[in-house]
CSV table of C-alpha atoms and ligand atoms in Angstrom, one decimal:
chain,number,residue,atom,x,y,z
Y,19,UNK,CA,0.0,0.0,0.0
Y,20,UNK,CA,1.3,3.4,-0.7
Y,21,UNK,CA,0.3,7.0,-0.2
Y,22,UNK,CA,-2.9,8.4,1.3
Y,23,UNK,CA,-5.7,10.4,0.0
Y,24,UNK,CA,-6.3,14.1,0.7
Y,25,UNK,CA,-9.7,14.1,2.3
Y,26,UNK,CA,-10.7,17.7,2.8
Y,27,UNK,CA,-9.3,20.6,4.7
Y,28,UNK,CA,-9.0,21.7,8.2
Y,29,UNK,CA,-9.4,25.4,8.8
Y,30,UNK,CA,-7.3,27.3,11.3
Y,31,UNK,CA,-8.5,30.8,12.2
Y,32,UNK,CA,-5.8,32.9,13.8
Y,33,UNK,CA,-4.9,36.6,13.9
Y,34,UNK,CA,-7.9,37.5,11.8
Y,35,UNK,CA,-6.9,35.2,9.0
Y,36,UNK,CA,-8.1,31.7,8.0
Y,37,UNK,CA,-5.7,29.2,6.7
Y,38,UNK,CA,-6.7,25.9,5.0
Y,39,UNK,CA,-4.7,22.9,6.0
Y,40,UNK,CA,-5.0,19.7,4.0
Y,41,UNK,CA,-6.2,16.5,5.9
Y,42,UNK,CA,-4.6,13.3,4.8
Y,43,UNK,CA,-6.2,10.0,5.4
Y,44,UNK,CA,-4.4,6.7,5.1
Y,45,UNK,CA,-6.0,3.6,3.8
Y,46,UNK,CA,-7.1,2.4,7.3
Y,47,UNK,CA,-8.7,5.7,8.0
Y,48,UNK,CA,-6.2,7.4,10.2
Y,49,UNK,CA,-6.3,11.2,9.6
Y,50,UNK,CA,-3.6,13.8,9.9
Y,51,UNK,CA,-3.5,17.5,9.3
Y,52,UNK,CA,-0.7,18.3,7.0
Y,53,UNK,CA,1.1,21.3,8.6
Y,54,UNK,CA,4.1,21.5,6.4
Y,55,UNK,CA,3.0,24.9,5.1
Y,56,UNK,CA,1.7,26.2,8.4
Y,57,UNK,CA,4.7,28.5,9.0
Y,58,UNK,CA,4.7,29.9,5.5
Y,59,UNK,CA,0.9,30.4,5.4
Y,60,UNK,CA,0.2,31.5,9.0
Y,61,UNK,CA,3.6,32.2,10.6
Y,62,UNK,CA,3.0,29.3,13.1
Y,63,UNK,CA,4.8,26.3,14.1
Y,64,UNK,CA,3.4,23.2,16.0
Y,65,UNK,CA,4.2,22.5,19.7
Y,66,UNK,CA,4.2,18.7,20.5
Y,67,UNK,CA,6.8,17.8,23.2
Y,68,UNK,CA,7.5,14.0,23.1
Y,69,UNK,CA,6.0,14.0,19.5
Y,70,UNK,CA,2.9,12.4,21.1
Y,71,UNK,CA,0.6,13.7,18.4
Y,72,UNK,CA,3.1,13.9,15.5
Y,73,UNK,CA,3.2,11.8,12.5
Y,74,UNK,CA,6.9,11.8,11.5
Y,75,UNK,CA,6.8,9.7,8.3
Y,76,UNK,CA,4.8,7.4,6.1
Y,77,UNK,CA,5.6,3.7,6.9
Y,78,UNK,CA,4.3,0.3,5.7
Y,79,UNK,CA,6.5,-1.8,7.9
Y,80,UNK,CA,4.2,-2.3,10.9
Y,81,UNK,CA,1.0,-1.0,12.4
Y,82,UNK,CA,0.0,-0.7,16.0
Y,83,UNK,CA,-3.7,-0.2,16.8
Y,84,UNK,CA,-3.5,1.0,20.4
Y,85,UNK,CA,-7.2,0.9,21.1
Y,86,UNK,CA,-7.8,-2.6,19.8
Y,87,UNK,CA,-4.5,-4.0,21.1
Y,88,UNK,CA,-3.4,-5.2,17.6
Y,89,UNK,CA,0.0,-5.2,16.0
Y,90,UNK,CA,0.7,-6.3,12.4
Y,91,UNK,CA,4.1,-6.6,10.6
Y,92,UNK,CA,3.7,-5.9,6.8
Y,93,UNK,CA,0.0,-6.8,7.2
Y,94,UNK,CA,0.3,-10.1,9.2
Y,95,UNK,CA,-0.9,-10.4,12.8
Y,96,UNK,CA,1.8,-10.8,15.4
Y,97,UNK,CA,-0.1,-13.8,16.8
Y,98,UNK,CA,0.2,-15.6,13.5
Y,99,UNK,CA,3.8,-14.8,12.9
Y,100,UNK,CA,4.8,-15.7,16.5
Y,101,UNK,CA,3.0,-19.1,16.2
Y,102,UNK,CA,4.1,-20.1,12.8
Y,103,UNK,CA,7.4,-18.5,11.8
Y,104,UNK,CA,11.0,-18.4,12.7
Y,105,UNK,CA,12.6,-15.1,13.6
Y,106,UNK,CA,14.6,-15.2,10.4
Y,107,UNK,CA,11.5,-15.6,8.3
Y,108,UNK,CA,10.0,-12.5,10.0
Y,109,UNK,CA,13.2,-10.6,9.5
Y,110,UNK,CA,12.9,-11.5,5.7
Y,111,UNK,CA,9.3,-10.4,5.7
Y,112,UNK,CA,10.1,-7.0,7.3
Y,113,UNK,CA,13.1,-6.5,5.0
Y,114,UNK,CA,11.4,-7.6,1.7
Y,115,UNK,CA,7.8,-6.9,2.3
Y,116,UNK,CA,6.8,-10.5,1.6
Y,117,UNK,CA,7.1,-13.8,3.4
Y,118,UNK,CA,9.9,-15.9,2.0
Y,119,UNK,CA,9.4,-19.1,-0.1
Y,120,UNK,CA,11.3,-22.1,1.1
Y,121,UNK,CA,14.3,-21.5,-1.3
Y,122,UNK,CA,14.4,-17.8,-0.4
Y,123,UNK,CA,14.5,-18.6,3.2
Y,124,UNK,CA,17.2,-21.2,2.7
Y,125,UNK,CA,19.3,-18.7,0.7
Y,126,UNK,CA,18.8,-16.1,3.5
Y,127,UNK,CA,20.0,-18.7,6.1
Y,128,UNK,CA,23.0,-19.4,4.0
Y,129,UNK,CA,23.9,-15.8,3.8
Y,130,UNK,CA,23.3,-15.4,7.6
Y,131,UNK,CA,25.8,-18.2,8.2
Y,132,UNK,CA,28.3,-16.8,5.8
Y,133,UNK,CA,28.3,-13.4,7.6
Y,134,UNK,CA,28.2,-14.7,11.1
Y,135,UNK,CA,31.8,-14.1,12.2
Y,136,UNK,CA,33.2,-10.8,13.1
Y,137,UNK,CA,36.6,-9.6,11.8
Y,138,UNK,CA,39.2,-11.2,13.9
Y,139,UNK,CA,40.7,-7.8,14.7
Y,140,UNK,CA,37.5,-6.8,16.4
Y,141,UNK,CA,37.9,-9.7,19.0
Y,142,UNK,CA,40.6,-7.8,20.7
Y,143,UNK,CA,38.2,-4.8,21.4
Y,144,UNK,CA,36.3,-6.9,23.9
Y,145,UNK,CA,39.4,-7.5,26.0
Y,146,UNK,CA,39.7,-3.9,27.1
Y,147,UNK,CA,36.2,-3.4,28.4
Y,148,UNK,CA,35.9,-3.7,32.3
Y,149,UNK,CA,34.3,-7.0,33.4
Y,150,UNK,CA,31.2,-5.1,34.7
Y,151,UNK,CA,30.7,-3.2,31.3
Y,152,UNK,CA,27.0,-3.2,30.4
Y,153,UNK,CA,26.6,-5.3,27.4
Y,154,UNK,CA,24.5,-2.6,25.7
Y,155,UNK,CA,27.5,-0.3,25.9
Y,156,UNK,CA,29.6,-3.0,24.3
Y,157,UNK,CA,27.0,-3.8,21.7
Y,158,UNK,CA,26.5,-0.2,20.5
Y,159,UNK,CA,30.3,0.5,20.3
Y,160,UNK,CA,31.0,-2.7,18.5
Y,161,UNK,CA,28.2,-2.0,16.0
Y,162,UNK,CA,29.6,1.4,15.1
Y,163,UNK,CA,33.0,-0.1,14.8
Y,164,UNK,CA,31.6,-2.5,12.2
Y,165,UNK,CA,31.5,0.6,9.9
Y,166,UNK,CA,35.4,0.7,10.0
Y,167,UNK,CA,35.6,-3.0,8.9
Y,168,UNK,CA,32.9,-3.3,6.4
Y,169,UNK,CA,32.1,-1.2,3.3
Y,170,UNK,CA,29.4,1.5,3.5
Y,171,UNK,CA,26.4,1.0,1.3
Y,172,UNK,CA,26.7,2.9,-2.0
Y,173,UNK,CA,23.1,2.7,-3.0
Y,174,UNK,CA,19.9,1.6,-1.3
Y,175,UNK,CA,18.3,-0.5,-4.0
Y,176,UNK,CA,21.0,-3.0,-4.5
Y,177,UNK,CA,22.1,-6.5,-3.5
Y,178,UNK,CA,24.6,-4.7,-1.3
Y,179,UNK,CA,21.7,-3.7,1.0
Y,180,UNK,CA,20.7,-7.3,1.4
Y,181,UNK,CA,24.3,-8.1,2.4
Y,182,UNK,CA,24.7,-5.3,4.8
Y,183,UNK,CA,21.3,-6.2,6.4
Y,184,UNK,CA,22.3,-9.9,6.7
Y,185,UNK,CA,25.7,-9.0,7.9
Y,186,UNK,CA,24.3,-6.8,10.7
Y,187,UNK,CA,21.6,-9.4,11.6
Y,188,UNK,CA,24.1,-12.1,11.8
Y,189,UNK,CA,27.0,-10.3,13.5
Y,190,UNK,CA,24.9,-8.6,16.2
Y,191,UNK,CA,24.1,-12.1,17.5
Y,192,UNK,CA,27.8,-12.9,17.6
Y,193,UNK,CA,28.8,-9.7,19.3
Y,194,UNK,CA,26.0,-10.1,21.9
Y,195,UNK,CA,27.1,-13.6,22.8
Y,196,UNK,CA,30.8,-12.5,22.8
Y,197,UNK,CA,30.1,-9.7,25.1
Y,198,UNK,CA,28.5,-12.0,27.6
Y,199,UNK,CA,31.4,-14.5,27.4
Y,200,UNK,CA,33.7,-11.6,28.0
Y,201,UNK,CA,31.8,-10.6,31.1
Y,202,UNK,CA,32.1,-14.0,32.6
Y,203,UNK,CA,35.6,-14.5,31.6
Y,204,UNK,CA,35.0,-17.5,29.4
Y,205,UNK,CA,36.4,-18.0,25.9
Y,206,UNK,CA,34.3,-17.0,22.9
Y,207,UNK,CA,32.3,-19.8,21.2
Y,208,UNK,CA,32.2,-19.2,17.4
Y,209,UNK,CA,29.1,-19.4,15.3
Y,210,UNK,CA,28.4,-22.7,13.6
Y,211,UNK,CA,27.1,-23.4,10.0
Y,212,UNK,CA,25.3,-26.4,11.5
Y,213,UNK,CA,22.8,-24.4,13.7
Y,214,UNK,CA,19.9,-22.1,12.9
Y,215,UNK,CA,19.9,-18.5,14.0
Y,216,UNK,CA,18.5,-18.9,17.5
Y,217,UNK,CA,20.1,-22.2,18.2
Y,218,UNK,CA,23.5,-20.7,17.3
Y,219,UNK,CA,22.9,-17.9,19.5
Y,220,UNK,CA,22.0,-20.1,22.5
Y,221,UNK,CA,25.1,-22.3,21.7
Y,222,UNK,CA,27.4,-19.2,21.6
Y,223,UNK,CA,26.0,-18.0,24.9
Y,224,UNK,CA,25.8,-21.2,26.9
Y,225,UNK,CA,28.3,-23.8,25.5
Y,226,UNK,CA,32.0,-23.7,26.2
Y,227,UNK,CA,35.1,-25.5,24.8
Y,228,UNK,CA,34.8,-28.0,27.7
Y,229,UNK,CA,31.0,-28.2,27.9
Y,230,UNK,CA,28.3,-28.9,25.2
Y,231,UNK,CA,25.0,-27.1,25.5
Y,232,UNK,CA,22.2,-29.5,25.3
Y,233,UNK,CA,20.0,-27.9,22.7
Y,234,UNK,CA,16.4,-27.9,23.6
Y,235,UNK,CA,14.0,-27.3,20.7
Y,236,UNK,CA,11.4,-25.9,23.0
Y,237,UNK,CA,13.8,-23.1,24.1
Y,238,UNK,CA,14.8,-22.5,20.5
Y,239,UNK,CA,11.2,-22.0,19.7
Y,240,UNK,CA,10.7,-19.7,22.6
Y,241,UNK,CA,13.7,-17.6,21.6
Y,242,UNK,CA,12.3,-17.4,18.0
Y,243,UNK,CA,8.9,-16.3,19.4
Y,244,UNK,CA,10.4,-13.7,21.8
Y,245,UNK,CA,12.6,-12.1,19.1
Y,246,UNK,CA,9.6,-12.0,16.7
Y,247,UNK,CA,7.5,-10.1,19.3
Y,248,UNK,CA,10.2,-7.4,19.3
Y,249,UNK,CA,10.9,-7.2,15.6
Y,250,UNK,CA,9.2,-3.9,14.9
Y,251,UNK,CA,6.8,-1.4,16.5
Y,252,UNK,CA,6.2,1.5,14.3
Y,253,UNK,CA,7.8,4.8,15.2
Y,254,UNK,CA,8.9,4.1,18.7
Y,255,UNK,CA,11.8,5.9,20.3
Y,256,UNK,CA,14.7,3.8,19.1
Y,257,UNK,CA,13.2,3.4,15.6
Y,258,UNK,CA,12.8,7.2,15.4
Y,259,UNK,CA,16.3,7.6,16.6
Y,260,UNK,CA,17.5,5.3,13.7
Y,261,UNK,CA,15.5,7.4,11.3
Y,262,UNK,CA,16.6,10.8,12.7
Y,263,UNK,CA,20.3,9.8,12.7
Y,264,UNK,CA,19.9,8.3,9.3
Y,265,UNK,CA,18.3,11.4,8.0
Y,266,UNK,CA,21.7,13.1,8.2
Y,267,UNK,CA,22.8,10.4,5.7
Y,268,UNK,CA,25.4,8.7,8.0
Y,269,UNK,CA,26.1,5.1,7.4
Y,270,UNK,CA,23.6,2.3,8.6
Y,271,UNK,CA,26.0,0.9,11.3
Y,272,UNK,CA,26.0,4.4,13.0
Y,273,UNK,CA,22.2,4.5,12.8
Y,274,UNK,CA,21.8,1.1,14.3
Y,275,UNK,CA,24.4,2.0,17.1
Y,276,UNK,CA,22.3,5.1,17.9
Y,277,UNK,CA,19.2,3.0,18.0
Y,278,UNK,CA,20.7,0.5,20.5
Y,279,UNK,CA,21.7,3.5,22.8
Y,280,UNK,CA,18.1,4.7,22.6
Y,281,UNK,CA,16.7,1.3,23.4
Y,282,UNK,CA,18.8,1.0,26.4
Y,283,UNK,CA,16.7,3.6,28.3
Y,284,UNK,CA,14.5,2.3,31.1
Y,285,UNK,CA,11.5,3.9,29.7
Y,286,UNK,CA,12.1,1.9,26.5
Y,287,UNK,CA,13.8,-1.5,26.0
Y,288,UNK,CA,15.7,-1.2,29.3
Y,289,UNK,CA,12.4,-1.7,31.0
Y,290,UNK,CA,12.9,-5.5,30.7
Y,291,UNK,CA,15.9,-5.4,33.1
Y,292,UNK,CA,14.2,-2.9,35.4
Y,293,UNK,CA,11.1,-5.2,35.7
Y,294,UNK,CA,13.2,-8.1,37.0
Y,295,UNK,CA,15.1,-5.9,39.4
Y,296,UNK,CA,11.8,-4.5,40.7
Y,297,UNK,CA,10.4,-8.1,41.1
Y,298,UNK,CA,13.6,-9.2,42.8
Y,299,UNK,CA,13.3,-6.4,45.2
Y,300,UNK,CA,9.8,-7.1,46.0
Y,301,UNK,CA,10.7,-10.8,46.6
Y,302,UNK,CA,13.6,-9.8,48.8
Y,303,UNK,CA,11.3,-7.6,50.9
Y,304,UNK,CA,8.8,-10.4,51.5
Y,305,UNK,CA,6.7,-10.5,48.3
Y,306,UNK,CA,4.1,-7.8,49.2
Y,307,UNK,CA,3.1,-6.0,46.0
Y,308,UNK,CA,0.8,-3.4,47.6
Y,309,UNK,CA,3.7,-1.1,48.6
Y,310,UNK,CA,5.0,-1.0,45.0
Y,311,UNK,CA,1.6,-0.2,43.6
Y,312,UNK,CA,1.1,2.7,46.2
Y,313,UNK,CA,4.6,3.9,45.3
Y,314,UNK,CA,3.8,3.9,41.6
Y,315,UNK,CA,0.6,5.9,42.3
Y,316,UNK,CA,2.3,8.4,44.4
Y,317,UNK,CA,2.5,11.5,42.2
Y,318,UNK,CA,5.4,13.0,44.2
Y,319,UNK,CA,7.5,9.8,43.7
Y,320,UNK,CA,9.1,9.5,40.3
Y,321,UNK,CA,9.0,5.6,40.6
Y,322,UNK,CA,6.9,3.9,37.9
Y,323,UNK,CA,5.8,0.3,37.7
Y,324,UNK,CA,8.2,-1.0,35.1
Y,325,UNK,CA,6.7,-3.1,32.3
Y,326,UNK,CA,3.4,-1.2,32.6
Y,327,UNK,CA,1.9,1.6,30.4
Y,328,UNK,CA,2.5,2.4,26.9
Y,329,UNK,CA,2.3,5.5,24.7
Y,330,UNK,CA,0.2,3.8,22.1
Y,331,UNK,CA,-1.6,0.9,23.7
Y,332,UNK,CA,-4.6,1.9,25.8
Y,333,UNK,CA,-5.4,-1.8,26.4
Y,334,UNK,CA,-3.4,-5.0,26.9
Y,335,UNK,CA,-0.4,-4.9,24.7
Y,336,UNK,CA,-0.8,-8.0,22.4
Y,337,UNK,CA,2.9,-8.8,22.7
Y,338,UNK,CA,2.5,-9.0,26.6
Y,339,UNK,CA,-0.2,-11.5,26.2
Y,340,UNK,CA,2.0,-13.8,24.0
Y,341,UNK,CA,5.0,-13.2,26.2
Y,342,UNK,CA,3.0,-14.1,29.3
Y,343,UNK,CA,1.9,-17.4,27.6
Y,344,UNK,CA,5.5,-18.2,26.5
Y,345,UNK,CA,6.7,-17.6,30.1
Y,346,UNK,CA,4.2,-19.9,31.6
Y,347,UNK,CA,5.0,-22.6,28.9
Y,348,UNK,CA,8.7,-22.4,29.3
Y,349,UNK,CA,8.7,-22.5,33.1
Y,350,UNK,CA,6.2,-25.2,33.0
Y,351,UNK,CA,8.2,-27.4,30.6
Y,352,UNK,CA,11.5,-26.7,32.4
Y,353,UNK,CA,9.8,-27.5,35.6
Y,354,UNK,CA,11.0,-24.2,37.1
Y,355,UNK,CA,9.0,-22.6,39.8
Y,356,UNK,CA,10.1,-19.0,39.9
Y,357,UNK,CA,8.6,-16.9,42.7
Y,358,UNK,CA,9.0,-13.9,40.4
Y,359,UNK,CA,6.3,-15.2,38.1
Y,360,UNK,CA,4.0,-15.3,41.0
Y,361,UNK,CA,4.8,-11.8,42.1
Y,362,UNK,CA,4.4,-10.5,38.5
Y,363,UNK,CA,1.0,-12.1,38.2
Y,364,UNK,CA,-0.1,-10.7,41.6
Y,365,UNK,CA,1.2,-7.3,40.7
Y,366,UNK,CA,-0.8,-7.4,37.4
Y,367,UNK,CA,-3.9,-8.4,39.1
Y,368,UNK,CA,-3.8,-5.7,41.6
Y,369,UNK,CA,-2.9,-3.0,39.2
Y,370,UNK,CA,-5.6,-4.0,36.7
Y,371,UNK,CA,-8.2,-3.7,39.6
Y,372,UNK,CA,-6.8,-0.3,40.8
Y,373,UNK,CA,-8.7,2.8,39.7
Y,374,UNK,CA,-5.3,4.7,39.2
Y,375,UNK,CA,-4.2,2.2,36.5
Y,376,UNK,CA,-7.8,1.6,35.1
Y,377,UNK,CA,-8.4,5.4,34.5
Y,378,UNK,CA,-5.0,5.9,32.9
Y,379,UNK,CA,-5.5,2.7,30.9
Y,380,UNK,CA,-2.1,1.2,32.1
Y,381,UNK,CA,-1.6,-2.4,31.3
Y,382,UNK,CA,1.4,-4.8,31.2
Y,383,UNK,CA,3.6,-4.1,28.1
Y,384,UNK,CA,6.0,-6.4,26.2
Y,385,UNK,CA,8.7,-6.0,28.9
Y,386,UNK,CA,6.6,-7.3,31.8
Y,387,UNK,CA,6.9,-11.0,31.3
Y,388,UNK,CA,9.9,-11.5,29.0
Y,389,UNK,CA,12.6,-11.3,31.7
Y,390,UNK,CA,11.2,-14.1,33.7
Y,391,UNK,CA,11.5,-16.4,30.6
Y,392,UNK,CA,15.1,-15.1,29.9
Y,393,UNK,CA,15.9,-15.8,33.5
Y,394,UNK,CA,14.6,-19.4,33.2
Y,395,UNK,CA,16.6,-19.9,30.0
Y,396,UNK,CA,19.8,-18.7,31.8
Y,397,UNK,CA,20.4,-15.1,30.6
Y,398,UNK,CA,21.8,-12.7,33.1
Y,399,UNK,CA,19.7,-9.6,33.8
Y,400,UNK,CA,21.9,-7.2,32.0
Y,401,UNK,CA,21.5,-9.2,28.7
Y,402,UNK,CA,17.8,-8.7,28.5
Y,403,UNK,CA,17.9,-5.4,26.7
Y,404,UNK,CA,20.4,-6.9,24.3
Y,405,UNK,CA,17.8,-9.5,23.4
Y,406,UNK,CA,15.4,-6.8,22.7
Y,407,UNK,CA,18.0,-5.2,20.4
Y,408,UNK,CA,18.6,-8.5,18.5
Y,409,UNK,CA,14.8,-8.8,18.1
Y,410,UNK,CA,14.3,-5.1,17.0
Y,411,UNK,CA,17.2,-5.1,14.4
Y,412,UNK,CA,15.2,-6.2,11.4
Y,413,UNK,CA,12.6,-3.5,12.1
Y,414,UNK,CA,15.3,-0.8,12.5
Y,415,UNK,CA,16.9,-1.9,9.2
Y,416,UNK,CA,13.6,-2.0,7.3
Y,417,UNK,CA,12.5,1.4,8.6
Y,418,UNK,CA,15.8,3.0,7.7
Y,419,UNK,CA,15.6,1.3,4.2
Y,420,UNK,CA,12.1,2.7,3.7
Y,421,UNK,CA,13.3,6.2,4.8
Y,422,UNK,CA,16.3,6.3,2.4
Y,423,UNK,CA,14.2,5.2,-0.5
Y,424,UNK,CA,11.5,7.9,0.2
Y,425,UNK,CA,11.9,10.6,-2.3
Y,426,UNK,CA,10.4,13.1,0.0
Y,427,UNK,CA,12.9,12.3,2.8
Y,428,UNK,CA,14.5,15.3,4.4
Y,429,UNK,CA,16.9,15.8,7.3
Y,430,UNK,CA,15.0,15.6,10.6
Y,431,UNK,CA,15.3,19.1,12.2
Y,432,UNK,CA,12.6,20.2,14.7
Y,433,UNK,CA,12.1,23.6,15.9
Y,434,UNK,CA,11.9,25.0,19.5
Y,435,UNK,CA,10.3,27.7,21.6
Y,436,UNK,CA,13.2,29.6,23.0
Y,437,UNK,CA,13.4,30.2,26.8
Y,438,UNK,CA,16.9,31.5,27.0
Y,439,UNK,CA,18.1,35.1,27.2
Y,440,UNK,CA,18.5,37.5,24.3
Y,441,UNK,CA,20.5,40.6,23.5
Y,442,UNK,CA,23.0,40.4,26.4
Y,443,UNK,CA,25.9,42.8,26.1
Y,444,UNK,CA,29.1,40.9,25.7
Y,445,UNK,CA,31.4,41.0,28.8
Y,446,UNK,CA,35.1,40.6,28.3
Y,447,UNK,CA,36.7,37.8,30.2
Y,448,UNK,CA,38.5,40.1,32.7
Y,449,UNK,CA,35.3,41.8,33.7
Y,450,UNK,CA,33.2,38.7,34.4
K,517,LIG,N1,3.5,3.3,36.5
K,517,LIG,C1,2.8,4.4,37.1
K,517,LIG,N2,2.2,5.4,36.5
K,517,LIG,C2,2.3,5.4,35.1
K,517,LIG,C3,3.0,4.5,34.4
K,517,LIG,C4,3.6,3.4,35.2
K,517,LIG,N3,4.4,2.4,34.6
K,517,LIG,N4,3.0,4.8,33.1
K,517,LIG,C5,2.3,5.9,33.0
K,517,LIG,N5,1.9,6.3,34.2
K,517,LIG,C6,1.0,7.4,34.5
K,517,LIG,C7,1.8,8.7,34.4
K,517,LIG,O1,2.4,9.1,35.6
K,517,LIG,C8,0.7,9.7,34.0
K,517,LIG,O2,-0.1,10.0,35.1
K,517,LIG,P1,-0.7,11.4,35.3
K,517,LIG,O3,-1.7,11.5,34.1
K,517,LIG,O4,-1.4,11.4,36.6
K,517,LIG,O5,0.4,12.4,35.1
K,517,LIG,C9,-0.2,8.8,33.0
K,517,LIG,O6,0.1,7.5,33.5
K,517,LIG,C10,0.2,9.0,31.6
K,517,LIG,O7,1.6,8.6,31.4
K,517,LIG,P2,2.6,9.4,30.4
K,517,LIG,O8,4.0,9.5,31.1
K,517,LIG,O9,2.0,10.6,30.0
K,517,LIG,O10,2.6,8.3,29.4
K,517,LIG,P3,3.8,8.3,28.2
K,517,LIG,O11,3.0,7.8,27.0
K,517,LIG,O12,4.4,9.5,28.1
K,517,LIG,O13,4.8,7.1,28.6
K,517,LIG,C11,5.8,5.0,29.1
K,517,LIG,C12,4.8,5.8,28.2
K,517,LIG,C13,5.9,3.7,28.5
K,517,LIG,C14,7.1,5.7,29.1
K,517,LIG,C15,5.3,5.0,30.6
K,517,LIG,O14,4.0,4.3,30.6
K,517,LIG,C16,6.3,4.4,31.5
K,517,LIG,O15,7.2,5.0,32.0
K,517,LIG,N6,6.2,3.0,31.7
K,517,LIG,C17,7.2,2.3,32.5
K,517,LIG,C18,8.4,1.9,31.7
K,517,LIG,C19,8.1,0.9,30.7
K,517,LIG,O16,7.6,-0.2,31.0
K,517,LIG,N7,8.6,1.0,29.4
K,517,LIG,C20,8.5,0.0,28.4
K,517,LIG,C21,7.5,0.4,27.3
K,517,LIG,S1,7.0,-0.8,26.2
K,517,LIG,C22,8.4,-1.5,25.4
K,517,LIG,C23,9.0,-0.4,24.5
K,517,LIG,O17,8.4,0.0,23.5
K,517,LIG,O18,10.2,0.0,24.7
């Protein structure tokens, strides 16, 4: 689907003048006032901190219906994709705007294996990070470093783009696993041609030269599903960062590194780590969830219930529903009884019955249940946001690709309302 229809005009009366503003309607009926000429025609700009009511671009990659709790990638419902696809299949869908045929998927997997190693000179970079380095710091630095080892894209329509996208997808997984191995002082485990994307990742994380990792197909499936849940989410903070940085025409590696940094924040992807730390604290303090609910409601306290609330969803996040189901399945099949799952479910029950959360339409988001599954699989807490980044990567690349191919694309450069001083007389340094 492309473009949208102009469906009438909105009128803005201001300063004794009336200005007509075109109203654009997309094919699902969402309407937006086109304010591109507002400054020229009326001498006005638009004030929208946090861009909560701003449409920054046209996009056909994914669509979030926040009222209905619906998420689609390239037209397909997240539930169908999570149940029936591998992560690589979904990455192909996002990048190519169609589900792959079997030969296309095989070819994509072959490419993925071919590009899975990182340049051997980059291995030495890991050695200089302190042991407690957060893997998101290592990940973003390594990704931007890839730009010095691999060629930049010359054009966006070519086979080169496929190779760069595959290179990034495959290498991010290797870098993520290596950063974990470095943090625990174990030797790196290299990727293997014999394993699928997620199995390879689990093997690089959890096997060692002296210890095989018994691959559990149930966990491989869970990993695939969890990565799929994170693969794209329209113009969220990190995706907008990728687009904003990319609008200055810097290379794709730098854009992705910037996206990783944005994702790290606790209000965004970093929330999955925060959730577990919050649940662990509740557990340590005896498991009473009422205190945390009261703290989250206290308007004078900056604390928020991590893994709750969303800018777009005003109902249950569809990803959270699937993540909760995966969590229960994985813990059940592994025979793990984690007190944090019980605390999370009690917290959810209490919050959903509390007028504060009901009135503000605050529900569990994707980050609420994922950490408990990652914990059961054996990932340390500070790797959770790295897993989010691995999942979001195909979305970032697809959104970037869409942006560079858009003939109307311009550098992103918002305006401001100025609150600083003006016309100060200059004071020479000796007189200050
Ligand atoms: N706990 C307590 N109160 C909350 C929460 C929360 N988690 N989230 C929102 N509120 C309150 C907020 O204080 C405000 O109350 P009031 O109207 O009295 O001022 C109201 O709900 C609206 O919140 P907002 O800050 O205007 O909402 P926003 O759209 O700007 O923020 C959010 C969205 C996700 C940053 C926010 O809900 C939040 O901080 N949640 C916790 C962090 C989190 O879980 N982040 C992961 C988001 S999903 C994954 C991803 O996309 O990264």
